[in-house]
Amino acid sequence: MSKFTPENIETLEQIILARRDVRGNRFINTPILQKDLDKILFAGVNAPSVGFSQPWEFVVIKDLDIRNKIKDSFFEENEKAKTLFEGKKADAYTQLKLEGIVESALNIAVFYKPSEHPVLGQTTMKEAGVYSVVCAIQNMWLMARALNVGLGWVSILDPNKIKTILNAPENRQLIGYLCLGHVDKFYENPELERLQWEKRKNINDVVIKECYQ
């Protein structure tokens, strides 16, 4: 395999910095081409995985009846979440559009499928299998952005209810529920940064040399 050029590296950096968590108010009514969806899924299945276990499954959902059932779960969990914030954040929370389940072109539910046998590298840190699925989602997110397709990760859902709606096997674990579609624009900065929900951390505050003091 050939080495990458400085131009390749710069392009990757641009894609990383341009990745956004897209909300429902940004999606437009344009279908995703099958070839683009195939590329996004291809990126997912080529993610790194502990012990080369590839413990992921992807449920592609276009049916609006199913998606409306998923959205009902979001509404229920979102009402609970509102009570956890106070003051200005409580007011700001009610103004946020936190999903695009029916506005997007399609949804993808990403599941972790545990192995029935010991997995190399997962014998001590069991959660490494779940981390592998998260790596797959990150790959998909970056590929989607490179294709100018918006992707939003909805985490305000009851995983067990989603499993029931999708008839998922008992041993599967929902890791991510993704909304994908073309958008009217991508923000220059992350939306929650723009709205001052949180401030971006300085790299020097999170990089620790050698060990914790």
mmCIF file of C-alpha atoms in Angstrom:
data_model
loop_
_atom_site.group_PDB
_atom_site.id
_atom_site.type_symbol
_atom_site.label_atom_id
_atom_site.label_comp_id
_atom_site.label_asym_id
_atom_site.label_seq_id
_atom_site.Cartn_x
_atom_site.Cartn_y
_atom_site.Cartn_z
ATOM 1 C CA MET A 1 0.000 0.000 0.000
ATOM 2 C CA SER A 2 1.417 3.374 -1.009
ATOM 3 C CA LYS A 3 2.127 6.167 1.450
ATOM 4 C CA PHE A 4 -0.302 9.071 1.689
ATOM 5 C CA THR A 5 0.604 12.544 0.499
ATOM 6 C CA PRO A 6 0.445 15.790 2.477
ATOM 7 C CA GLU A 7 -2.618 16.630 0.379
ATOM 8 C CA ASN A 8 -4.308 13.403 1.500
ATOM 9 C CA ILE A 9 -3.539 14.239 5.115
ATOM 10 C CA GLU A 10 -4.913 17.751 4.734
ATOM 11 C CA THR A 11 -8.128 16.414 3.186
ATOM 12 C CA LEU A 12 -8.607 13.973 6.070
ATOM 13 C CA GLU A 13 -8.056 16.768 8.564
ATOM 14 C CA GLN A 14 -10.620 18.931 6.750
ATOM 15 C CA ILE A 15 -13.198 16.127 6.867
ATOM 16 C CA ILE A 16 -12.569 15.556 10.581
ATOM 17 C CA LEU A 17 -12.966 19.255 11.364
ATOM 18 C CA ALA A 18 -16.065 19.576 9.138
ATOM 19 C CA ARG A 19 -17.941 16.634 10.673
ATOM 20 C CA ARG A 20 -21.171 17.740 12.346
ATOM 21 C CA ASP A 21 -23.947 16.165 14.401
ATOM 22 C CA VAL A 22 -26.897 17.117 12.188
ATOM 23 C CA ARG A 23 -30.337 17.901 13.643
ATOM 24 C CA GLY A 24 -33.733 17.509 12.035
ATOM 25 C CA ASN A 25 -34.048 21.182 11.165
ATOM 26 C CA ARG A 26 -31.209 20.879 8.649
ATOM 27 C CA PHE A 27 -32.351 17.877 6.591
ATOM 28 C CA ILE A 28 -33.859 18.450 3.143
ATOM 29 C CA ASN A 29 -36.123 16.231 1.069
ATOM 30 C CA THR A 30 -33.448 14.680 -1.149
ATOM 31 C CA PRO A 31 -32.925 10.914 -1.142
ATOM 32 C CA ILE A 32 -29.533 9.374 -0.485
ATOM 33 C CA LEU A 33 -28.158 7.606 -3.543
ATOM 34 C CA GLN A 34 -27.696 3.874 -3.039
ATOM 35 C CA LYS A 35 -24.035 4.155 -4.039
ATOM 36 C CA ASP A 36 -23.496 6.726 -1.280
ATOM 37 C CA LEU A 37 -25.282 4.586 1.305
ATOM 38 C CA ASP A 38 -23.130 1.644 0.215
ATOM 39 C CA LYS A 39 -19.986 3.718 0.759
ATOM 40 C CA ILE A 40 -21.129 4.764 4.240
ATOM 41 C CA LEU A 41 -21.847 1.162 5.225
ATOM 42 C CA PHE A 42 -18.563 0.071 3.619
ATOM 43 C CA ALA A 43 -16.751 2.551 5.875
ATOM 44 C CA GLY A 44 -18.524 1.054 8.876
ATOM 45 C CA VAL A 45 -17.675 -2.565 8.172
ATOM 46 C CA ASN A 46 -14.026 -1.654 7.557
ATOM 47 C CA ALA A 47 -13.546 -0.102 10.988
ATOM 48 C CA PRO A 48 -11.002 -1.546 13.430
ATOM 49 C CA SER A 49 -12.377 -4.181 15.790
ATOM 50 C CA VAL A 50 -10.976 -6.008 18.787
ATOM 51 C CA GLY A 51 -9.642 -9.417 17.749
ATOM 52 C CA PHE A 52 -10.960 -8.724 14.219
ATOM 53 C CA SER A 53 -14.332 -9.719 15.671
ATOM 54 C CA GLN A 54 -16.387 -7.256 13.565
ATOM 55 C CA PRO A 55 -19.211 -7.340 16.135
ATOM 56 C CA TRP A 56 -21.560 -4.918 14.359
ATOM 57 C CA GLU A 57 -24.924 -5.119 12.641
ATOM 58 C CA PHE A 58 -26.656 -2.261 10.819
ATOM 59 C CA VAL A 59 -30.441 -1.988 10.462
ATOM 60 C CA VAL A 60 -31.308 0.439 7.635
ATOM 61 C CA ILE A 61 -34.753 1.952 8.246
ATOM 62 C CA LYS A 62 -36.710 3.919 5.666
ATOM 63 C CA ASP A 63 -40.257 2.951 6.706
ATOM 64 C CA LEU A 64 -42.009 5.959 8.279
ATOM 65 C CA ASP A 65 -44.292 3.854 10.476
ATOM 66 C CA ILE A 66 -41.255 2.308 12.149
ATOM 67 C CA ARG A 67 -39.531 5.660 12.444
ATOM 68 C CA ASN A 68 -42.592 7.256 14.038
ATOM 69 C CA LYS A 69 -42.557 4.528 16.687
ATOM 70 C CA ILE A 70 -38.889 5.305 17.322
ATOM 71 C CA LYS A 71 -39.724 8.996 17.574
ATOM 72 C CA ASP A 72 -42.370 8.246 20.206
ATOM 73 C CA SER A 73 -39.595 6.731 22.323
ATOM 74 C CA PHE A 74 -37.523 9.877 21.804
ATOM 75 C CA PHE A 75 -40.381 12.134 22.960
ATOM 76 C CA GLU A 76 -40.894 10.021 26.071
ATOM 77 C CA GLU A 77 -37.204 10.030 27.025
ATOM 78 C CA ASN A 78 -36.777 13.690 26.104
ATOM 79 C CA GLU A 79 -39.487 14.700 28.592
ATOM 80 C CA LYS A 80 -37.528 12.919 31.310
ATOM 81 C CA ALA A 81 -34.281 14.566 30.233
ATOM 82 C CA LYS A 82 -35.737 18.072 30.466
ATOM 83 C CA THR A 83 -36.077 17.734 34.227
ATOM 84 C CA LEU A 84 -32.334 17.152 34.670
ATOM 85 C CA PHE A 85 -31.237 20.641 33.633
ATOM 86 C CA GLU A 86 -31.657 23.847 35.609
ATOM 87 C CA GLY A 87 -31.640 27.588 34.999
ATOM 88 C CA LYS A 88 -30.543 28.850 31.605
ATOM 89 C CA LYS A 89 -29.701 25.352 30.421
ATOM 90 C CA ALA A 90 -33.229 24.202 31.172
ATOM 91 C CA ASP A 91 -34.607 27.005 29.005
ATOM 92 C CA ALA A 92 -32.047 26.351 26.274
ATOM 93 C CA TYR A 93 -32.771 22.615 26.291
ATOM 94 C CA THR A 94 -36.401 23.127 25.343
ATOM 95 C CA GLN A 95 -35.300 25.122 22.283
ATOM 96 C CA LEU A 96 -32.924 22.476 20.960
ATOM 97 C CA LYS A 97 -33.885 20.246 18.045
ATOM 98 C CA LEU A 98 -32.225 17.020 19.122
ATOM 99 C CA GLU A 99 -33.243 14.519 16.449
ATOM 100 C CA GLY A 100 -34.207 14.144 12.806
ATOM 101 C CA ILE A 101 -35.810 10.717 12.901
ATOM 102 C CA VAL A 102 -38.578 11.388 10.380
ATOM 103 C CA GLU A 103 -37.062 14.434 8.650
ATOM 104 C CA SER A 104 -33.995 12.526 7.444
ATOM 105 C CA ALA A 105 -33.899 10.289 4.380
ATOM 106 C CA LEU A 106 -33.249 7.159 6.431
ATOM 107 C CA ASN A 107 -32.159 5.889 9.825
ATOM 108 C CA ILE A 108 -29.560 3.283 10.723
ATOM 109 C CA ALA A 109 -29.682 1.438 14.046
ATOM 110 C CA VAL A 110 -26.238 0.088 14.882
ATOM 111 C CA PHE A 111 -26.086 -2.950 17.135
ATOM 112 C CA TYR A 112 -23.354 -4.806 18.983
ATOM 113 C CA LYS A 113 -23.514 -8.578 18.497
ATOM 114 C CA PRO A 114 -21.495 -10.318 21.213
ATOM 115 C CA SER A 115 -19.472 -13.371 20.299
ATOM 116 C CA GLU A 116 -20.356 -16.785 21.687
ATOM 117 C CA HIS A 117 -16.640 -17.532 22.029
ATOM 118 C CA PRO A 118 -13.670 -15.771 23.677
ATOM 119 C CA VAL A 119 -12.416 -12.847 21.579
ATOM 120 C CA LEU A 120 -8.745 -11.984 21.337
ATOM 121 C CA GLY A 121 -8.147 -8.725 23.201
ATOM 122 C CA GLN A 122 -11.579 -8.721 24.825
ATOM 123 C CA THR A 123 -10.971 -11.249 27.576
ATOM 124 C CA THR A 124 -10.123 -8.574 30.162
ATOM 125 C CA MET A 125 -11.786 -5.424 28.812
ATOM 126 C CA LYS A 126 -15.190 -6.749 27.793
ATOM 127 C CA GLU A 127 -16.297 -3.311 26.641
ATOM 128 C CA ALA A 128 -13.735 -3.352 23.803
ATOM 129 C CA GLY A 129 -16.367 -5.033 21.634
ATOM 130 C CA VAL A 130 -18.732 -2.095 22.106
ATOM 131 C CA TYR A 131 -15.859 0.309 21.435
ATOM 132 C CA SER A 132 -15.317 -1.450 18.116
ATOM 133 C CA VAL A 133 -18.893 -0.666 17.099
ATOM 134 C CA VAL A 134 -18.344 2.972 18.072
ATOM 135 C CA CYS A 135 -15.306 2.997 15.763
ATOM 136 C CA ALA A 136 -17.583 1.776 12.964
ATOM 137 C CA ILE A 137 -19.989 4.641 13.627
ATOM 138 C CA GLN A 138 -17.151 7.171 13.527
ATOM 139 C CA ASN A 139 -16.016 5.753 10.174
ATOM 140 C CA MET A 140 -19.553 6.108 8.846
ATOM 141 C CA TRP A 141 -19.787 9.669 10.147
ATOM 142 C CA LEU A 142 -16.613 10.729 8.381
ATOM 143 C CA MET A 143 -17.547 9.019 5.122
ATOM 144 C CA ALA A 144 -21.001 10.602 5.225
ATOM 145 C CA ARG A 145 -19.446 14.036 5.651
ATOM 146 C CA ALA A 146 -17.015 13.386 2.789
ATOM 147 C CA LEU A 147 -20.077 12.580 0.632
ATOM 148 C CA ASN A 148 -21.825 15.760 1.861
ATOM 149 C CA VAL A 149 -24.440 13.653 3.636
ATOM 150 C CA GLY A 150 -25.534 14.801 7.084
ATOM 151 C CA LEU A 151 -25.539 12.357 10.000
ATOM 152 C CA GLY A 152 -27.007 12.828 13.466
ATOM 153 C CA TRP A 153 -26.612 10.428 16.404
ATOM 154 C CA VAL A 154 -29.754 10.204 18.560
ATOM 155 C CA SER A 155 -29.021 8.948 22.073
ATOM 156 C CA ILE A 156 -32.185 10.096 23.853
ATOM 157 C CA LEU A 157 -33.911 6.756 23.299
ATOM 158 C CA ASP A 158 -34.815 3.710 25.368
ATOM 159 C CA PRO A 159 -32.551 0.974 23.899
ATOM 160 C CA ASN A 160 -34.873 -1.841 24.950
ATOM 161 C CA LYS A 161 -37.884 -0.200 23.310
ATOM 162 C CA ILE A 162 -35.890 0.277 20.120
ATOM 163 C CA LYS A 163 -34.901 -3.390 20.197
ATOM 164 C CA THR A 164 -38.564 -4.348 20.550
ATOM 165 C CA ILE A 165 -39.681 -2.081 17.702
ATOM 166 C CA LEU A 166 -36.973 -3.497 15.422
ATOM 167 C CA ASN A 167 -37.502 -7.086 16.602
ATOM 168 C CA ALA A 168 -33.814 -7.316 17.502
ATOM 169 C CA PRO A 169 -32.544 -10.554 19.085
ATOM 170 C CA GLU A 170 -32.293 -10.518 22.865
ATOM 171 C CA ASN A 171 -28.478 -10.573 22.961
ATOM 172 C CA ARG A 172 -28.041 -7.524 20.700
ATOM 173 C CA GLN A 173 -27.119 -4.163 22.240
ATOM 174 C CA LEU A 174 -28.130 -0.896 20.617
ATOM 175 C CA ILE A 175 -25.035 1.305 20.371
ATOM 176 C CA GLY A 176 -26.107 4.100 18.035
ATOM 177 C CA TYR A 177 -29.261 5.335 16.327
ATOM 178 C CA LEU A 178 -28.288 7.430 13.308
ATOM 179 C CA CYS A 179 -30.287 9.799 11.100
ATOM 180 C CA LEU A 180 -28.862 10.369 7.616
ATOM 181 C CA GLY A 181 -29.830 12.725 4.834
ATOM 182 C CA HIS A 182 -28.792 15.640 2.670
ATOM 183 C CA VAL A 183 -28.856 19.025 4.380
ATOM 184 C CA ASP A 184 -29.409 22.656 3.474
ATOM 185 C CA LYS A 185 -26.043 23.529 5.038
ATOM 186 C CA PHE A 186 -23.360 22.355 7.420
ATOM 187 C CA TYR A 187 -22.520 24.736 10.266
ATOM 188 C CA GLU A 188 -18.978 26.115 10.400
ATOM 189 C CA ASN A 189 -18.824 25.191 14.094
ATOM 190 C CA PRO A 190 -20.622 22.496 16.102
ATOM 191 C CA GLU A 191 -24.164 23.616 16.893
ATOM 192 C CA LEU A 192 -23.844 23.250 20.653
ATOM 193 C CA GLU A 193 -20.661 25.307 20.546
ATOM 194 C CA ARG A 194 -22.446 27.979 18.511
ATOM 195 C CA LEU A 195 -25.277 28.052 21.046
ATOM 196 C CA GLN A 196 -22.737 28.239 23.905
ATOM 197 C CA TRP A 197 -24.085 25.072 25.495
ATOM 198 C CA GLU A 198 -20.476 24.091 26.139
ATOM 199 C CA LYS A 199 -17.056 25.560 25.321
ATOM 200 C CA ARG A 200 -14.446 23.703 23.305
ATOM 201 C CA LYS A 201 -11.738 22.286 25.557
ATOM 202 C CA ASN A 202 -8.136 23.300 25.069
ATOM 203 C CA ILE A 203 -5.936 20.398 23.968
ATOM 204 C CA ASN A 204 -3.427 21.260 26.709
ATOM 205 C CA ASP A 205 -6.146 20.682 29.315
ATOM 206 C CA VAL A 206 -6.823 17.116 28.219
ATOM 207 C CA VAL A 207 -3.382 15.782 27.211
ATOM 208 C CA ILE A 208 -1.472 14.377 30.183
ATOM 209 C CA LYS A 209 2.227 13.513 30.010
ATOM 210 C CA GLU A 210 3.426 10.240 31.453
ATOM 211 C CA CYS A 211 0.882 9.896 34.279
ATOM 212 C CA TYR A 212 -1.672 11.731 36.378
ATOM 213 C CA GLN A 213 -0.143 13.840 39.161
#
